[in-house]
Amino acid sequence: SYLLELEQRRDTGDFERLTKKEALKLEQLIAKLNRRLGGLKNMTRVPDLLFVVDVNREQIAVKEGNILGIPVLAMVDTNCDPDPIDLVIPSNDDAIRAIKLMVNQISAAANEGLQIRMAVQADEEVEEDEKYLGAATLAKLRSGDFADGDEASAEDQSAKPDTED
């Protein structure tokens, strides 16, 4: 992205070759882009879900989510139109306590989902290891019992050049 390119140019010292005015303008542009897009600059893919607190204030985000096919989860008050929202949470979107409560619950659910996904991936890795490795090798890996001779002989084998012709 343009922001990452500008930051890379700044970090490599490319701005030092520019005039003070040009460098200052680019620094201000970097600051502005970081303020507005800083949370998005390292995203590599489209998000799986868009959570919106105030639909009236974030109409552009809701429209973009609908255009890109991203499900929109939103806190919808009586003064909002729930039609463009996929998953509606009827809630007061003006009260700080209500916002904190909902954001904390959504955050906890996202963290729980991440933990579940990591556990499933770990189980899949174990199943894959069991599929390709023998029982004795797995037992050694789990216990950490590698004799020094096993490691040394492996190192010796890799260090010896093939002299057979």
mmCIF file of C-alpha atoms in Angstrom:
data_model
loop_
_atom_site.group_PDB
_atom_site.id
_atom_site.type_symbol
_atom_site.label_atom_id
_atom_site.label_comp_id
_atom_site.label_asym_id
_atom_site.label_seq_id
_atom_site.Cartn_x
_atom_site.Cartn_y
_atom_site.Cartn_z
ATOM 1 C CA SER A 1 0.000 0.000 0.000
ATOM 2 C CA TYR A 2 0.983 3.610 -0.447
ATOM 3 C CA LEU A 3 1.313 4.195 3.304
ATOM 4 C CA LEU A 4 3.708 1.269 3.716
ATOM 5 C CA GLU A 5 5.775 2.456 0.740
ATOM 6 C CA LEU A 6 6.057 5.960 2.215
ATOM 7 C CA GLU A 7 7.088 4.582 5.604
ATOM 8 C CA GLN A 8 9.678 2.352 3.952
ATOM 9 C CA ARG A 9 11.091 5.304 2.008
ATOM 10 C CA ARG A 10 11.295 7.318 5.239
ATOM 11 C CA ASP A 11 12.981 4.471 7.132
ATOM 12 C CA THR A 12 15.589 3.887 4.416
ATOM 13 C CA GLY A 13 16.575 7.560 4.479
ATOM 14 C CA ASP A 14 15.071 8.478 1.127
ATOM 15 C CA PHE A 15 13.453 11.590 2.645
ATOM 16 C CA GLU A 16 16.876 13.027 3.517
ATOM 17 C CA ARG A 17 17.566 13.596 -0.177
ATOM 18 C CA LEU A 18 14.410 15.679 -0.558
ATOM 19 C CA THR A 19 14.043 19.340 0.301
ATOM 20 C CA LYS A 20 12.824 20.165 3.787
ATOM 21 C CA LYS A 21 9.441 21.226 2.454
ATOM 22 C CA GLU A 22 8.898 18.033 0.441
ATOM 23 C CA ALA A 23 10.021 15.844 3.337
ATOM 24 C CA LEU A 24 7.731 17.713 5.742
ATOM 25 C CA LYS A 25 4.750 17.302 3.398
ATOM 26 C CA LEU A 26 5.408 13.576 3.106
ATOM 27 C CA GLU A 27 5.785 13.262 6.908
ATOM 28 C CA GLN A 28 2.457 15.047 7.347
ATOM 29 C CA LEU A 29 0.881 12.747 4.762
ATOM 30 C CA ILE A 30 2.217 9.696 6.617
ATOM 31 C CA ALA A 31 0.792 11.034 9.897
ATOM 32 C CA LYS A 32 -2.584 11.715 8.258
ATOM 33 C CA LEU A 33 -2.752 8.280 6.635
ATOM 34 C CA ASN A 34 -1.746 6.596 9.903
ATOM 35 C CA ARG A 35 -4.494 8.479 11.749
ATOM 36 C CA ARG A 36 -7.134 7.423 9.253
ATOM 37 C CA LEU A 37 -5.901 4.037 8.024
ATOM 38 C CA GLY A 38 -3.296 2.940 10.579
ATOM 39 C CA GLY A 39 -5.346 -0.009 11.785
ATOM 40 C CA LEU A 40 -5.786 -1.293 8.253
ATOM 41 C CA LYS A 41 -2.290 -0.941 6.852
ATOM 42 C CA ASN A 42 -1.160 -4.457 7.780
ATOM 43 C CA MET A 43 -4.354 -6.246 6.709
ATOM 44 C CA THR A 44 -3.690 -8.844 4.048
ATOM 45 C CA ARG A 45 -7.266 -9.967 3.419
ATOM 46 C CA VAL A 46 -10.846 -8.796 3.747
ATOM 47 C CA PRO A 47 -12.258 -9.259 7.273
ATOM 48 C CA ASP A 48 -14.756 -12.028 7.968
ATOM 49 C CA LEU A 49 -17.137 -9.727 9.859
ATOM 50 C CA LEU A 50 -17.690 -6.000 10.274
ATOM 51 C CA PHE A 51 -18.822 -4.783 13.720
ATOM 52 C CA VAL A 52 -20.407 -1.331 13.778
ATOM 53 C CA VAL A 53 -21.463 0.572 16.893
ATOM 54 C CA ASP A 54 -23.306 3.566 15.405
ATOM 55 C CA VAL A 55 -24.938 2.797 12.050
ATOM 56 C CA ASN A 56 -25.883 6.426 11.344
ATOM 57 C CA ARG A 57 -22.340 7.634 11.875
ATOM 58 C CA GLU A 58 -20.677 4.727 10.036
ATOM 59 C CA GLN A 59 -22.950 4.555 6.980
ATOM 60 C CA ILE A 60 -20.004 4.393 4.582
ATOM 61 C CA ALA A 61 -18.509 1.389 6.402
ATOM 62 C CA VAL A 62 -21.869 -0.404 6.286
ATOM 63 C CA LYS A 63 -22.244 0.288 2.548
ATOM 64 C CA GLU A 64 -18.687 -0.897 1.839
ATOM 65 C CA GLY A 65 -19.299 -4.060 3.854
ATOM 66 C CA ASN A 66 -22.466 -4.768 1.884
ATOM 67 C CA ILE A 67 -20.708 -4.133 -1.436
ATOM 68 C CA LEU A 68 -17.812 -6.456 -0.546
ATOM 69 C CA GLY A 69 -20.150 -9.124 0.825
ATOM 70 C CA ILE A 70 -18.842 -8.838 4.382
ATOM 71 C CA PRO A 71 -21.494 -9.674 6.994
ATOM 72 C CA VAL A 72 -22.295 -6.582 9.071
ATOM 73 C CA LEU A 73 -22.980 -6.947 12.805
ATOM 74 C CA ALA A 74 -24.252 -3.704 14.309
ATOM 75 C CA MET A 75 -25.749 -2.155 17.394
ATOM 76 C CA VAL A 76 -29.014 -0.700 16.088
ATOM 77 C CA ASP A 77 -30.974 1.924 17.981
ATOM 78 C CA THR A 78 -34.533 3.081 17.257
ATOM 79 C CA ASN A 79 -33.204 5.932 15.113
ATOM 80 C CA CYS A 80 -31.349 3.578 12.706
ATOM 81 C CA ASP A 81 -32.469 1.621 9.658
ATOM 82 C CA PRO A 82 -31.800 -2.105 10.250
ATOM 83 C CA ASP A 83 -32.290 -3.089 6.574
ATOM 84 C CA PRO A 84 -28.622 -2.932 5.438
ATOM 85 C CA ILE A 85 -27.476 -4.785 8.584
ATOM 86 C CA ASP A 86 -27.073 -8.574 8.415
ATOM 87 C CA LEU A 87 -26.917 -9.248 12.160
ATOM 88 C CA VAL A 88 -28.794 -6.732 14.313
ATOM 89 C CA ILE A 89 -28.122 -6.163 18.007
ATOM 90 C CA PRO A 90 -30.995 -4.041 19.358
ATOM 91 C CA SER A 91 -29.173 -1.746 21.732
ATOM 92 C CA ASN A 92 -28.625 1.850 22.691
ATOM 93 C CA ASP A 93 -25.720 2.992 20.536
ATOM 94 C CA ASP A 94 -25.351 6.314 22.362
ATOM 95 C CA ALA A 95 -24.742 5.204 25.962
ATOM 96 C CA ILE A 96 -21.133 4.507 26.882
ATOM 97 C CA ARG A 97 -22.057 1.671 29.267
ATOM 98 C CA ALA A 98 -24.052 -0.132 26.574
ATOM 99 C CA ILE A 99 -21.236 0.281 24.056
ATOM 100 C CA LYS A 100 -18.627 -1.010 26.526
ATOM 101 C CA LEU A 101 -20.817 -3.989 27.418
ATOM 102 C CA MET A 102 -21.386 -4.977 23.793
ATOM 103 C CA VAL A 103 -17.788 -4.403 22.705
ATOM 104 C CA ASN A 104 -16.486 -6.460 25.641
ATOM 105 C CA GLN A 105 -18.865 -9.325 24.793
ATOM 106 C CA ILE A 106 -17.953 -9.262 21.091
ATOM 107 C CA SER A 107 -14.249 -9.125 21.966
ATOM 108 C CA ALA A 108 -14.552 -12.042 24.388
ATOM 109 C CA ALA A 109 -16.401 -14.094 21.764
ATOM 110 C CA ALA A 110 -13.746 -13.318 19.142
ATOM 111 C CA ASN A 111 -10.945 -14.323 21.532
ATOM 112 C CA GLU A 112 -12.776 -17.534 22.432
ATOM 113 C CA GLY A 113 -13.175 -18.363 18.744
ATOM 114 C CA LEU A 114 -9.473 -17.728 18.172
ATOM 115 C CA GLN A 115 -8.548 -20.070 21.048
ATOM 116 C CA ILE A 116 -10.837 -22.766 19.640
ATOM 117 C CA ARG A 117 -9.307 -22.374 16.171
ATOM 118 C CA MET A 118 -5.778 -22.639 17.606
ATOM 119 C CA ALA A 119 -6.734 -25.793 19.555
ATOM 120 C CA VAL A 120 -8.217 -27.387 16.429
ATOM 121 C CA GLN A 121 -5.091 -26.552 14.427
ATOM 122 C CA ALA A 122 -2.898 -28.068 17.158
ATOM 123 C CA ASP A 123 -5.009 -31.250 17.102
ATOM 124 C CA GLU A 124 -4.711 -31.419 13.310
ATOM 125 C CA GLU A 125 -0.929 -31.070 13.571
ATOM 126 C CA VAL A 126 -0.795 -33.914 16.103
ATOM 127 C CA GLU A 127 -2.902 -36.106 13.814
ATOM 128 C CA GLU A 128 -0.623 -35.259 10.889
ATOM 129 C CA ASP A 129 2.463 -36.101 12.970
ATOM 130 C CA GLU A 130 0.931 -39.428 13.972
ATOM 131 C CA LYS A 131 0.180 -40.127 10.337
ATOM 132 C CA TYR A 132 3.758 -39.581 9.118
ATOM 133 C CA LEU A 133 5.952 -40.434 12.133
ATOM 134 C CA GLY A 134 6.385 -43.715 13.922
ATOM 135 C CA ALA A 135 5.306 -44.382 17.499
ATOM 136 C CA ALA A 136 8.898 -44.483 18.803
ATOM 137 C CA THR A 137 9.750 -41.142 17.193
ATOM 138 C CA LEU A 138 6.606 -39.528 18.598
ATOM 139 C CA ALA A 139 7.403 -40.866 22.068
ATOM 140 C CA LYS A 140 10.888 -39.362 21.867
ATOM 141 C CA LEU A 141 9.509 -36.039 20.642
ATOM 142 C CA ARG A 142 6.951 -35.847 23.450
ATOM 143 C CA SER A 143 9.399 -36.811 26.189
ATOM 144 C CA GLY A 144 12.325 -34.819 24.822
ATOM 145 C CA ASP A 145 14.570 -37.876 25.231
ATOM 146 C CA PHE A 146 17.025 -37.502 22.429
ATOM 147 C CA ALA A 147 20.300 -39.156 23.294
ATOM 148 C CA ASP A 148 23.348 -37.058 22.527
ATOM 149 C CA GLY A 149 24.557 -39.863 20.309
ATOM 150 C CA ASP A 150 21.457 -39.647 18.094
ATOM 151 C CA GLU A 151 21.936 -35.945 17.476
ATOM 152 C CA ALA A 152 25.694 -36.289 17.056
ATOM 153 C CA SER A 153 25.359 -39.127 14.575
ATOM 154 C CA ALA A 154 22.865 -37.097 12.561
ATOM 155 C CA GLU A 155 25.255 -34.150 12.558
ATOM 156 C CA ASP A 156 28.159 -36.403 11.562
ATOM 157 C CA GLN A 157 26.167 -37.829 8.660
ATOM 158 C CA SER A 158 25.331 -34.378 7.339
ATOM 159 C CA ALA A 159 28.910 -33.123 7.809
ATOM 160 C CA LYS A 160 30.562 -36.039 5.960
ATOM 161 C CA PRO A 161 30.954 -35.396 2.242
ATOM 162 C CA ASP A 162 30.014 -38.163 -0.161
ATOM 163 C CA THR A 163 33.332 -39.573 -1.414
ATOM 164 C CA GLU A 164 31.983 -42.614 -3.215
ATOM 165 C CA ASP A 165 32.223 -42.417 -6.998
#
